[in-house]
Every structure is written in structure tokens, then in C-alpha cells.
Amino acid sequence: MADSGRMAVGVDIGGTHLRVGAVRGYEVLAYEKERAWSSDMGPDEVMDIVAEHVRTVVDVAGLDMNEVEGVGVGIPGRVDHESGEVIQAVNASWARETVNVKRMLELRLGLPVMVDHDVAVAAAGEYIYGGHGKSDYFLYVTLGTGIASCYIANGKLLRGAHNSASEMGHTCIDPDGPRCVCGMAGCLERLAAGPAIARAAGMRSEEVVEAARNGEPRAVDVMDRVVNYLALGFVNVINVLDPDVVVIGGGLSQVEDVIVDPLRMRIRKIYRSPFAEELEIKRATFGDDAGIIGAAAQFGQEYADLS
Ligand SMILES: [Zn+2]
């Protein structure tokens, strides 16, 4: 663990939520949550709100702003980690254009700010503090409203040429499948993320899970197909990256009986490798706090190795 005396603020900015936490290691000292953004808010207004929450959590934690090492931000979309520019924040109406979140917050707070995409910070939080043991080839996959992945090899986060090496959700599972928002067809996300589950069963994804748990045939059938799609997606990525640990996070990872356990079994059934037995598939340790813990970890000693 990093120097336990250090404190950073983690900010998790979603399309519909904001979470801000004063964090030491993986311990959240103070926490603030904001309701959904109003769609007519501009970037300046949003950053004013973020800055206000940062000051509040520092205050509630009984600390002074000059005791804070920095502010880490996780945000969906394409993020240039070096410059702090958020190039495309999907679902965030205030950030349809390029917004330099790093500069905007540094001006408001007078503290160093680091920005990364939400999956990268959640992966970093799990990698550093999740208690998953030593892993040299760590694959993190988030299953929820969307599906995305992050790969940390020998302590280095694989970013890709355009900060886009996380798009497992847009690997193709069925070329004749339904059209995806990305322009392709039959993407894993389009077939197996939360909205796909809801669409296939005509009810909310939580209701589908509950119905499947109760043995309702249509829901069981939908979940069976979803788990199969997910297993294909996982095995494809596992074959490409050869991880030693796979950690599954995101909202759907909370559903152990209907999603995670059957998915593990299906992966074991499909995946053919002499080393298949050695692969560990685990659930994420942090739930909703993953974003703030991981974002704050950008200021930990260990994160220096991840950039
Ligand atoms: Zn797609």
C-alpha cells in the first residue's frame, strides 16, 4: 500500500452521477454524492460543482486543502491522460466537445489534477488495493450499462494509440446481430450489457435477473444467452492477452448467482488452454467506491508505474 499518511481526493464523474471522496489508501474518509446532472449545464457549471464537493470532503475529513496531495478524476469517454482533455464524454451533455477537465479543476482548486477514463481508474483501484494478489497480467472488465476492459501488464496500463485499448464491449460477437452505437453490428455490449438484457426481456435488467432467479423460462433463456455472449467475449480477449488474473467489476458483477458464477463456468467450458486451470476469475472488491478509490490512487506511489 502507498504511504498511508497521504490523502488525495477521488472524483468519479459519470453521465448521470458525481461521487467525490477524500481517500487515504483505500479508506474513504469523507464522501459526497450528487444527483444527476441537469442536461442544460455547461462544463464550467459542472466543474464549479465538482470543485465545491472537493472542498467539502476535505473539510469533512478534518483536513486542510494544503494537506491534499492532489485530485484524481475518472470520467467516461476518450480521455487523454497526459493533457487531461476529455475528448468525447459519452452520455455527458456538458462534454460533447473537448473539455480540459484537468486545467479547469486545477484553476479552481490550486491543486494538481490527474484525469483518466473511468474504467482505467477502477482497474487501478482493484489492481493496487483490491487484494487480488500479485498479478503481472491483470485484466479488469466492467459489466454494467456498458462493457469495457483494461489491461495492466507488468504494472503498465495498456492505453493504445488513441487511449482506446479498453473497448472489449465493441468486439464483434455476431456480425448479423443488431446495430451498435459504434457503427458496427453484434458488439458484445449491444448483446450483453444491462440495456440489452432489458431489451431482450421487455423489463428492467434487475427484474430479468430476479425472474431468472425464480426460474421464469423466458428470463432464464435471456440470461443464458447473455452469459454465453459474455463468455465468448471473455475467452476471445483472454486468448489475445493471456492474463493471470481477471477481475469482473461494474453493476452486473454484483449478481453472483445469475451472472458471475454461470459466466465463470461457461468460460471454463469454452476456454481451451493448457494453462486454463491457472487463470483466476474474481469479482471486484470495490463496488460504487471503485471510481473514487482508483481516481485517488493516481496520486499513490504505485500509480506512477501504471501510466
Ligand atoms: Zn459497438
Tab-separated table of C-alpha atoms and ligand atoms in Angstrom:
chain	number	residue	atom	x	y	z
A	1	MET	CA	0.000	0.000	0.000
A	2	ALA	CA	1.069	3.587	-0.571
A	3	ASP	CA	2.274	5.813	2.215
A	4	SER	CA	-0.762	5.637	4.462
A	5	GLY	CA	-0.346	9.231	5.607
A	6	ARG	CA	-1.088	10.679	2.207
A	7	MET	CA	-4.529	11.860	1.269
A	8	ALA	CA	-5.944	12.523	-2.167
A	9	VAL	CA	-9.390	13.281	-3.450
A	10	GLY	CA	-11.017	10.892	-5.905
A	11	VAL	CA	-13.702	12.180	-8.251
A	12	ASP	CA	-15.945	9.850	-10.229
A	13	ILE	CA	-17.860	11.773	-12.892
A	14	GLY	CA	-20.476	9.753	-14.725
A	15	GLY	CA	-23.074	10.664	-17.288
A	16	THR	CA	-25.667	10.767	-14.540
A	17	HIS	CA	-23.730	10.817	-11.285
A	18	LEU	CA	-20.944	12.507	-9.380
A	19	ARG	CA	-19.123	10.908	-6.459
A	20	VAL	CA	-16.348	12.650	-4.588
A	21	GLY	CA	-14.303	11.115	-1.789
A	22	ALA	CA	-11.383	12.109	0.407
A	23	VAL	CA	-9.313	8.941	0.234
A	24	ARG	CA	-6.286	7.579	2.070
A	25	GLY	CA	-5.126	4.326	0.511
A	26	TYR	CA	-8.434	2.531	0.014
A	27	GLU	CA	-10.051	4.133	3.024
A	28	VAL	CA	-12.726	6.672	2.152
A	29	LEU	CA	-12.595	9.365	4.858
A	30	ALA	CA	-15.419	11.555	3.612
A	31	TYR	CA	-17.863	11.140	0.779
A	32	GLU	CA	-20.276	13.291	-1.206
A	33	LYS	CA	-22.718	12.282	-3.864
A	34	GLU	CA	-24.584	14.475	-6.302
A	35	ARG	CA	-27.792	13.692	-8.093
A	36	ALA	CA	-27.931	13.549	-11.873
A	37	TRP	CA	-26.660	16.494	-13.907
A	38	SER	CA	-29.154	18.762	-15.471
A	39	SER	CA	-28.829	18.480	-19.249
A	40	ASP	CA	-28.565	22.249	-19.763
A	41	MET	CA	-25.425	22.582	-17.617
A	42	GLY	CA	-22.221	23.615	-19.344
A	43	PRO	CA	-18.703	22.415	-18.484
A	44	ASP	CA	-17.979	25.473	-16.300
A	45	GLU	CA	-21.008	24.926	-14.144
A	46	VAL	CA	-20.241	21.217	-13.785
A	47	MET	CA	-16.634	21.910	-12.770
A	48	ASP	CA	-17.807	24.504	-10.236
A	49	ILE	CA	-19.938	21.800	-8.611
A	50	VAL	CA	-17.074	19.280	-8.649
A	51	ALA	CA	-14.704	21.823	-7.045
A	52	GLU	CA	-17.259	22.664	-4.365
A	53	HIS	CA	-17.612	18.972	-3.457
A	54	VAL	CA	-13.844	18.532	-3.336
A	55	ARG	CA	-13.587	21.360	-0.784
A	56	THR	CA	-16.467	19.878	1.210
A	57	VAL	CA	-14.986	16.381	1.533
A	58	VAL	CA	-11.589	17.772	2.505
A	59	ASP	CA	-13.290	19.867	5.166
A	60	VAL	CA	-15.439	16.970	6.444
A	61	ALA	CA	-12.309	14.792	6.633
A	62	GLY	CA	-10.914	17.424	9.015
A	63	LEU	CA	-8.115	18.408	6.665
A	64	ASP	CA	-6.788	21.495	5.011
A	65	MET	CA	-6.547	21.891	1.227
A	66	ASN	CA	-2.745	22.108	1.510
A	67	GLU	CA	-2.668	18.631	3.065
A	68	VAL	CA	-4.199	17.158	-0.070
A	69	GLU	CA	-1.742	15.593	-2.472
A	70	GLY	CA	-3.940	16.033	-5.499
A	71	VAL	CA	-7.247	15.310	-7.149
A	72	GLY	CA	-7.750	12.262	-9.348
A	73	VAL	CA	-10.675	12.213	-11.742
A	74	GLY	CA	-12.274	9.277	-13.530
A	75	ILE	CA	-14.618	10.087	-16.388
A	76	PRO	CA	-16.232	8.058	-19.185
A	77	GLY	CA	-15.248	8.674	-22.783
A	78	ARG	CA	-11.971	9.116	-24.555
A	79	VAL	CA	-9.557	10.758	-22.166
A	80	ASP	CA	-6.073	11.983	-22.953
A	81	HIS	CA	-4.341	11.118	-19.700
A	82	GLU	CA	-1.335	13.350	-20.479
A	83	SER	CA	-3.189	16.576	-21.220
A	84	GLY	CA	-6.289	15.932	-19.134
A	85	GLU	CA	-8.540	16.522	-22.102
A	86	VAL	CA	-11.787	14.634	-22.272
A	87	ILE	CA	-12.344	14.236	-25.975
A	88	GLN	CA	-15.675	12.522	-26.003
A	89	ALA	CA	-17.634	12.032	-22.827
A	90	VAL	CA	-20.410	9.764	-23.938
A	91	ASN	CA	-23.745	10.469	-22.269
A	92	ALA	CA	-22.470	13.691	-20.739
A	93	SER	CA	-24.339	16.501	-22.440
A	94	TRP	CA	-21.937	19.101	-20.956
A	95	ALA	CA	-18.909	17.494	-22.546
A	96	ARG	CA	-19.890	16.761	-26.130
A	97	GLU	CA	-16.982	18.936	-27.164
A	98	THR	CA	-13.417	18.543	-25.964
A	99	VAL	CA	-13.139	19.757	-22.391
A	100	ASN	CA	-9.869	20.099	-20.497
A	101	VAL	CA	-11.039	18.813	-17.138
A	102	LYS	CA	-7.518	18.867	-15.687
A	103	ARG	CA	-6.943	22.552	-16.424
A	104	MET	CA	-10.439	23.602	-15.366
A	105	LEU	CA	-10.134	21.925	-11.967
A	106	GLU	CA	-6.538	22.981	-11.346
A	107	LEU	CA	-7.589	26.603	-11.865
A	108	ARG	CA	-10.454	26.224	-9.435
A	109	LEU	CA	-8.625	24.257	-6.737
A	110	GLY	CA	-4.949	25.209	-6.945
A	111	LEU	CA	-4.051	21.508	-6.657
A	112	PRO	CA	-2.552	19.073	-9.153
A	113	VAL	CA	-5.256	17.162	-11.019
A	114	MET	CA	-4.948	13.911	-12.961
A	115	VAL	CA	-7.678	12.681	-15.269
A	116	ASP	CA	-8.230	9.226	-16.675
A	117	HIS	CA	-11.130	7.281	-18.073
A	118	ASP	CA	-13.442	5.616	-15.590
A	119	VAL	CA	-12.511	2.043	-16.447
A	120	ALA	CA	-8.790	2.787	-16.101
A	121	VAL	CA	-9.216	4.268	-12.620
A	122	ALA	CA	-11.477	1.424	-11.444
A	123	ALA	CA	-8.918	-1.073	-12.780
A	124	ALA	CA	-6.102	0.762	-10.987
A	125	GLY	CA	-8.057	0.749	-7.723
A	126	GLU	CA	-8.648	-3.007	-7.976
A	127	TYR	CA	-5.068	-3.676	-9.076
A	128	ILE	CA	-3.487	-1.710	-6.241
A	129	TYR	CA	-5.929	-2.163	-3.376
A	130	GLY	CA	-8.349	-4.919	-4.400
A	131	GLY	CA	-6.440	-7.684	-2.591
A	132	HIS	CA	-6.252	-9.839	-5.714
A	133	GLY	CA	-2.667	-10.917	-5.040
A	134	LYS	CA	0.303	-10.334	-7.249
A	135	SER	CA	-0.600	-10.167	-10.893
A	136	ASP	CA	1.716	-9.352	-13.788
A	137	TYR	CA	-1.037	-9.594	-16.397
A	138	PHE	CA	-4.149	-8.138	-14.865
A	139	LEU	CA	-7.366	-7.887	-16.859
A	140	TYR	CA	-10.215	-5.824	-15.467
A	141	VAL	CA	-13.634	-5.964	-17.110
A	142	THR	CA	-16.607	-3.869	-16.142
A	143	LEU	CA	-20.112	-5.165	-16.831
A	144	GLY	CA	-22.955	-2.723	-16.419
A	145	THR	CA	-24.698	-0.207	-18.652
A	146	GLY	CA	-21.675	-0.692	-20.873
A	147	ILE	CA	-18.904	-3.263	-21.151
A	148	ALA	CA	-15.265	-2.229	-21.117
A	149	SER	CA	-11.912	-3.651	-20.160
A	150	CYS	CA	-8.488	-2.534	-19.026
A	151	TYR	CA	-5.246	-4.436	-19.118
A	152	ILE	CA	-2.331	-3.805	-16.777
A	153	ALA	CA	0.802	-5.701	-17.837
A	154	ASN	CA	3.876	-5.604	-15.603
A	155	GLY	CA	2.430	-2.587	-13.816
A	156	LYS	CA	1.796	-0.677	-17.025
A	157	LEU	CA	-1.645	0.262	-18.177
A	158	LEU	CA	-2.124	-0.564	-21.838
A	159	ARG	CA	-3.626	2.564	-23.397
A	160	GLY	CA	-3.343	2.104	-27.139
A	161	ALA	CA	-2.518	4.706	-29.783
A	162	HIS	CA	-5.718	6.671	-29.120
A	163	ASN	CA	-6.419	5.822	-25.473
A	164	SER	CA	-8.922	3.291	-26.773
A	165	ALA	CA	-7.425	-0.061	-25.743
A	166	SER	CA	-10.369	-0.767	-23.497
A	167	GLU	CA	-13.173	-1.396	-25.923
A	168	MET	CA	-13.913	-5.058	-25.233
A	169	GLY	CA	-17.588	-4.087	-25.392
A	170	HIS	CA	-17.180	-3.432	-29.094
A	171	THR	CA	-15.635	-6.730	-30.029
A	172	CYS	CA	-17.921	-8.454	-32.509
A	173	ILE	CA	-19.815	-11.497	-31.282
A	174	ASP	CA	-22.395	-11.760	-34.054
A	175	PRO	CA	-21.839	-9.909	-37.365
A	176	ASP	CA	-25.518	-10.446	-38.231
A	177	GLY	CA	-26.567	-9.058	-34.871
A	178	PRO	CA	-28.222	-5.725	-34.062
A	179	ARG	CA	-26.579	-2.419	-34.969
A	180	CYS	CA	-24.455	-0.924	-32.173
A	181	VAL	CA	-23.985	2.783	-31.321
A	182	CYS	CA	-20.371	2.460	-32.500
A	183	GLY	CA	-21.497	1.714	-36.069
A	184	MET	CA	-20.688	-1.990	-36.090
A	185	ALA	CA	-23.175	-4.825	-35.587
A	186	GLY	CA	-23.482	-7.502	-32.932
A	187	CYS	CA	-20.989	-5.984	-30.475
A	188	LEU	CA	-20.684	-7.670	-27.069
A	189	GLU	CA	-22.038	-4.561	-25.349
A	190	ARG	CA	-25.020	-4.386	-27.701
A	191	LEU	CA	-25.848	-8.033	-26.899
A	192	ALA	CA	-24.983	-8.445	-23.237
A	193	ALA	CA	-24.841	-5.151	-21.288
A	194	GLY	CA	-27.649	-4.030	-18.941
A	195	PRO	CA	-29.780	-2.308	-21.625
A	196	ALA	CA	-29.511	-5.404	-23.880
A	197	ILE	CA	-30.780	-7.633	-21.074
A	198	ALA	CA	-33.698	-5.267	-20.520
A	199	ARG	CA	-34.487	-5.033	-24.229
A	200	ALA	CA	-34.430	-8.783	-24.760
A	201	ALA	CA	-36.870	-9.474	-21.919
A	202	GLY	CA	-39.032	-6.352	-22.077
A	203	MET	CA	-38.400	-5.400	-18.471
A	204	ARG	CA	-35.695	-3.728	-16.398
A	205	SER	CA	-32.463	-5.700	-16.151
A	206	GLU	CA	-32.873	-6.089	-12.367
A	207	GLU	CA	-36.306	-7.615	-12.975
A	208	VAL	CA	-34.900	-10.015	-15.555
A	209	VAL	CA	-32.265	-11.165	-13.059
A	210	GLU	CA	-34.906	-11.670	-10.376
A	211	ALA	CA	-37.204	-13.547	-12.774
A	212	ALA	CA	-34.326	-15.787	-13.872
A	213	ARG	CA	-33.543	-16.450	-10.219
A	214	ASN	CA	-37.157	-17.578	-9.805
A	215	GLY	CA	-36.889	-19.890	-12.794
A	216	GLU	CA	-39.148	-17.918	-15.126
A	217	PRO	CA	-38.395	-19.634	-18.507
A	218	ARG	CA	-38.155	-16.516	-20.702
A	219	ALA	CA	-35.820	-14.750	-18.255
A	220	VAL	CA	-33.731	-17.902	-17.818
A	221	ASP	CA	-33.424	-18.101	-21.594
A	222	VAL	CA	-32.383	-14.437	-21.910
A	223	MET	CA	-29.775	-14.733	-19.149
A	224	ASP	CA	-28.471	-17.961	-20.643
A	225	ARG	CA	-27.856	-16.233	-23.968
A	226	VAL	CA	-26.304	-13.205	-22.255
A	227	VAL	CA	-23.906	-15.370	-20.255
A	228	ASN	CA	-22.963	-17.215	-23.427
A	229	TYR	CA	-22.222	-13.941	-25.275
A	230	LEU	CA	-20.180	-12.718	-22.312
A	231	ALA	CA	-18.203	-15.955	-22.136
A	232	LEU	CA	-17.353	-15.691	-25.860
A	233	GLY	CA	-16.210	-12.104	-25.355
A	234	PHE	CA	-14.095	-13.011	-22.336
A	235	VAL	CA	-12.480	-16.027	-23.975
A	236	ASN	CA	-11.592	-14.000	-27.094
A	237	VAL	CA	-9.881	-11.331	-25.003
A	238	ILE	CA	-8.245	-13.877	-22.683
A	239	ASN	CA	-6.803	-15.668	-25.716
A	240	VAL	CA	-5.334	-12.410	-27.017
A	241	LEU	CA	-3.943	-11.078	-23.736
A	242	ASP	CA	-3.153	-14.203	-21.661
A	243	PRO	CA	-3.914	-12.641	-18.253
A	244	ASP	CA	-3.139	-14.368	-14.937
A	245	VAL	CA	-5.992	-12.654	-13.086
A	246	VAL	CA	-9.337	-11.468	-14.440
A	247	VAL	CA	-11.393	-9.190	-12.208
A	248	ILE	CA	-15.019	-8.502	-13.044
A	249	GLY	CA	-16.486	-5.215	-11.809
A	250	GLY	CA	-19.436	-2.961	-12.620
A	251	GLY	CA	-23.087	-3.191	-11.608
A	252	LEU	CA	-23.756	-6.628	-13.103
A	253	SER	CA	-20.791	-8.125	-11.215
A	254	GLN	CA	-22.870	-7.783	-8.051
A	255	VAL	CA	-25.135	-10.519	-9.416
A	256	GLU	CA	-23.116	-13.551	-8.445
A	257	ASP	CA	-25.699	-16.337	-8.788
A	258	VAL	CA	-27.265	-15.433	-12.148
A	259	ILE	CA	-24.305	-13.780	-13.903
A	260	VAL	CA	-20.817	-14.215	-12.390
A	261	ASP	CA	-20.968	-17.896	-11.360
A	262	PRO	CA	-22.548	-19.141	-14.616
A	263	LEU	CA	-20.130	-16.919	-16.565
A	264	ARG	CA	-17.137	-18.438	-14.787
A	265	MET	CA	-18.452	-21.918	-15.550
A	266	ARG	CA	-19.090	-21.089	-19.196
A	267	ILE	CA	-15.615	-19.582	-19.636
A	268	ARG	CA	-14.115	-22.730	-18.088
A	269	LYS	CA	-16.111	-24.817	-20.527
A	270	ILE	CA	-15.145	-22.884	-23.671
A	271	TYR	CA	-11.567	-21.819	-22.896
A	272	ARG	CA	-9.063	-24.396	-24.109
A	273	SER	CA	-5.548	-23.739	-22.970
A	274	PRO	CA	-3.044	-25.906	-21.134
A	275	PHE	CA	-2.934	-23.075	-18.605
A	276	ALA	CA	-6.689	-22.619	-18.220
A	277	GLU	CA	-6.633	-24.025	-14.695
A	278	GLU	CA	-4.219	-21.346	-13.562
A	279	LEU	CA	-6.435	-18.462	-14.638
A	280	GLU	CA	-8.145	-16.770	-11.717
A	281	ILE	CA	-11.515	-15.111	-12.343
A	282	LYS	CA	-12.585	-12.913	-9.444
A	283	ARG	CA	-15.231	-10.408	-8.564
A	284	ALA	CA	-14.185	-6.811	-7.939
A	285	THR	CA	-13.623	-5.848	-4.311
A	286	PHE	CA	-14.954	-2.302	-4.563
A	287	GLY	CA	-18.497	-1.516	-5.639
A	288	ASP	CA	-19.588	2.074	-6.150
A	289	ASP	CA	-16.407	3.290	-4.428
A	290	ALA	CA	-14.149	1.798	-7.127
A	291	GLY	CA	-14.118	5.051	-9.091
A	292	ILE	CA	-13.079	7.348	-6.255
A	293	ILE	CA	-10.543	4.927	-4.753
A	294	GLY	CA	-8.973	4.308	-8.154
A	295	ALA	CA	-9.021	8.001	-9.097
A	296	ALA	CA	-7.329	8.948	-5.824
A	297	ALA	CA	-4.793	6.155	-6.387
A	298	GLN	CA	-3.453	8.172	-9.317
A	299	PHE	CA	-1.525	10.016	-6.642
A	300	GLY	CA	-0.238	6.888	-4.915
A	301	GLN	CA	3.353	5.803	-5.411
A	302	GLU	CA	2.205	2.679	-7.237
A	303	TYR	CA	0.245	4.554	-9.826
A	304	ALA	CA	3.462	6.062	-11.184
A	305	ASP	CA	4.100	2.610	-12.636
A	306	LEU	CA	0.719	2.468	-14.297
A	307	SER	CA	0.895	5.498	-16.538
B	1	ZN	ZN	-20.165	-1.462	-30.816
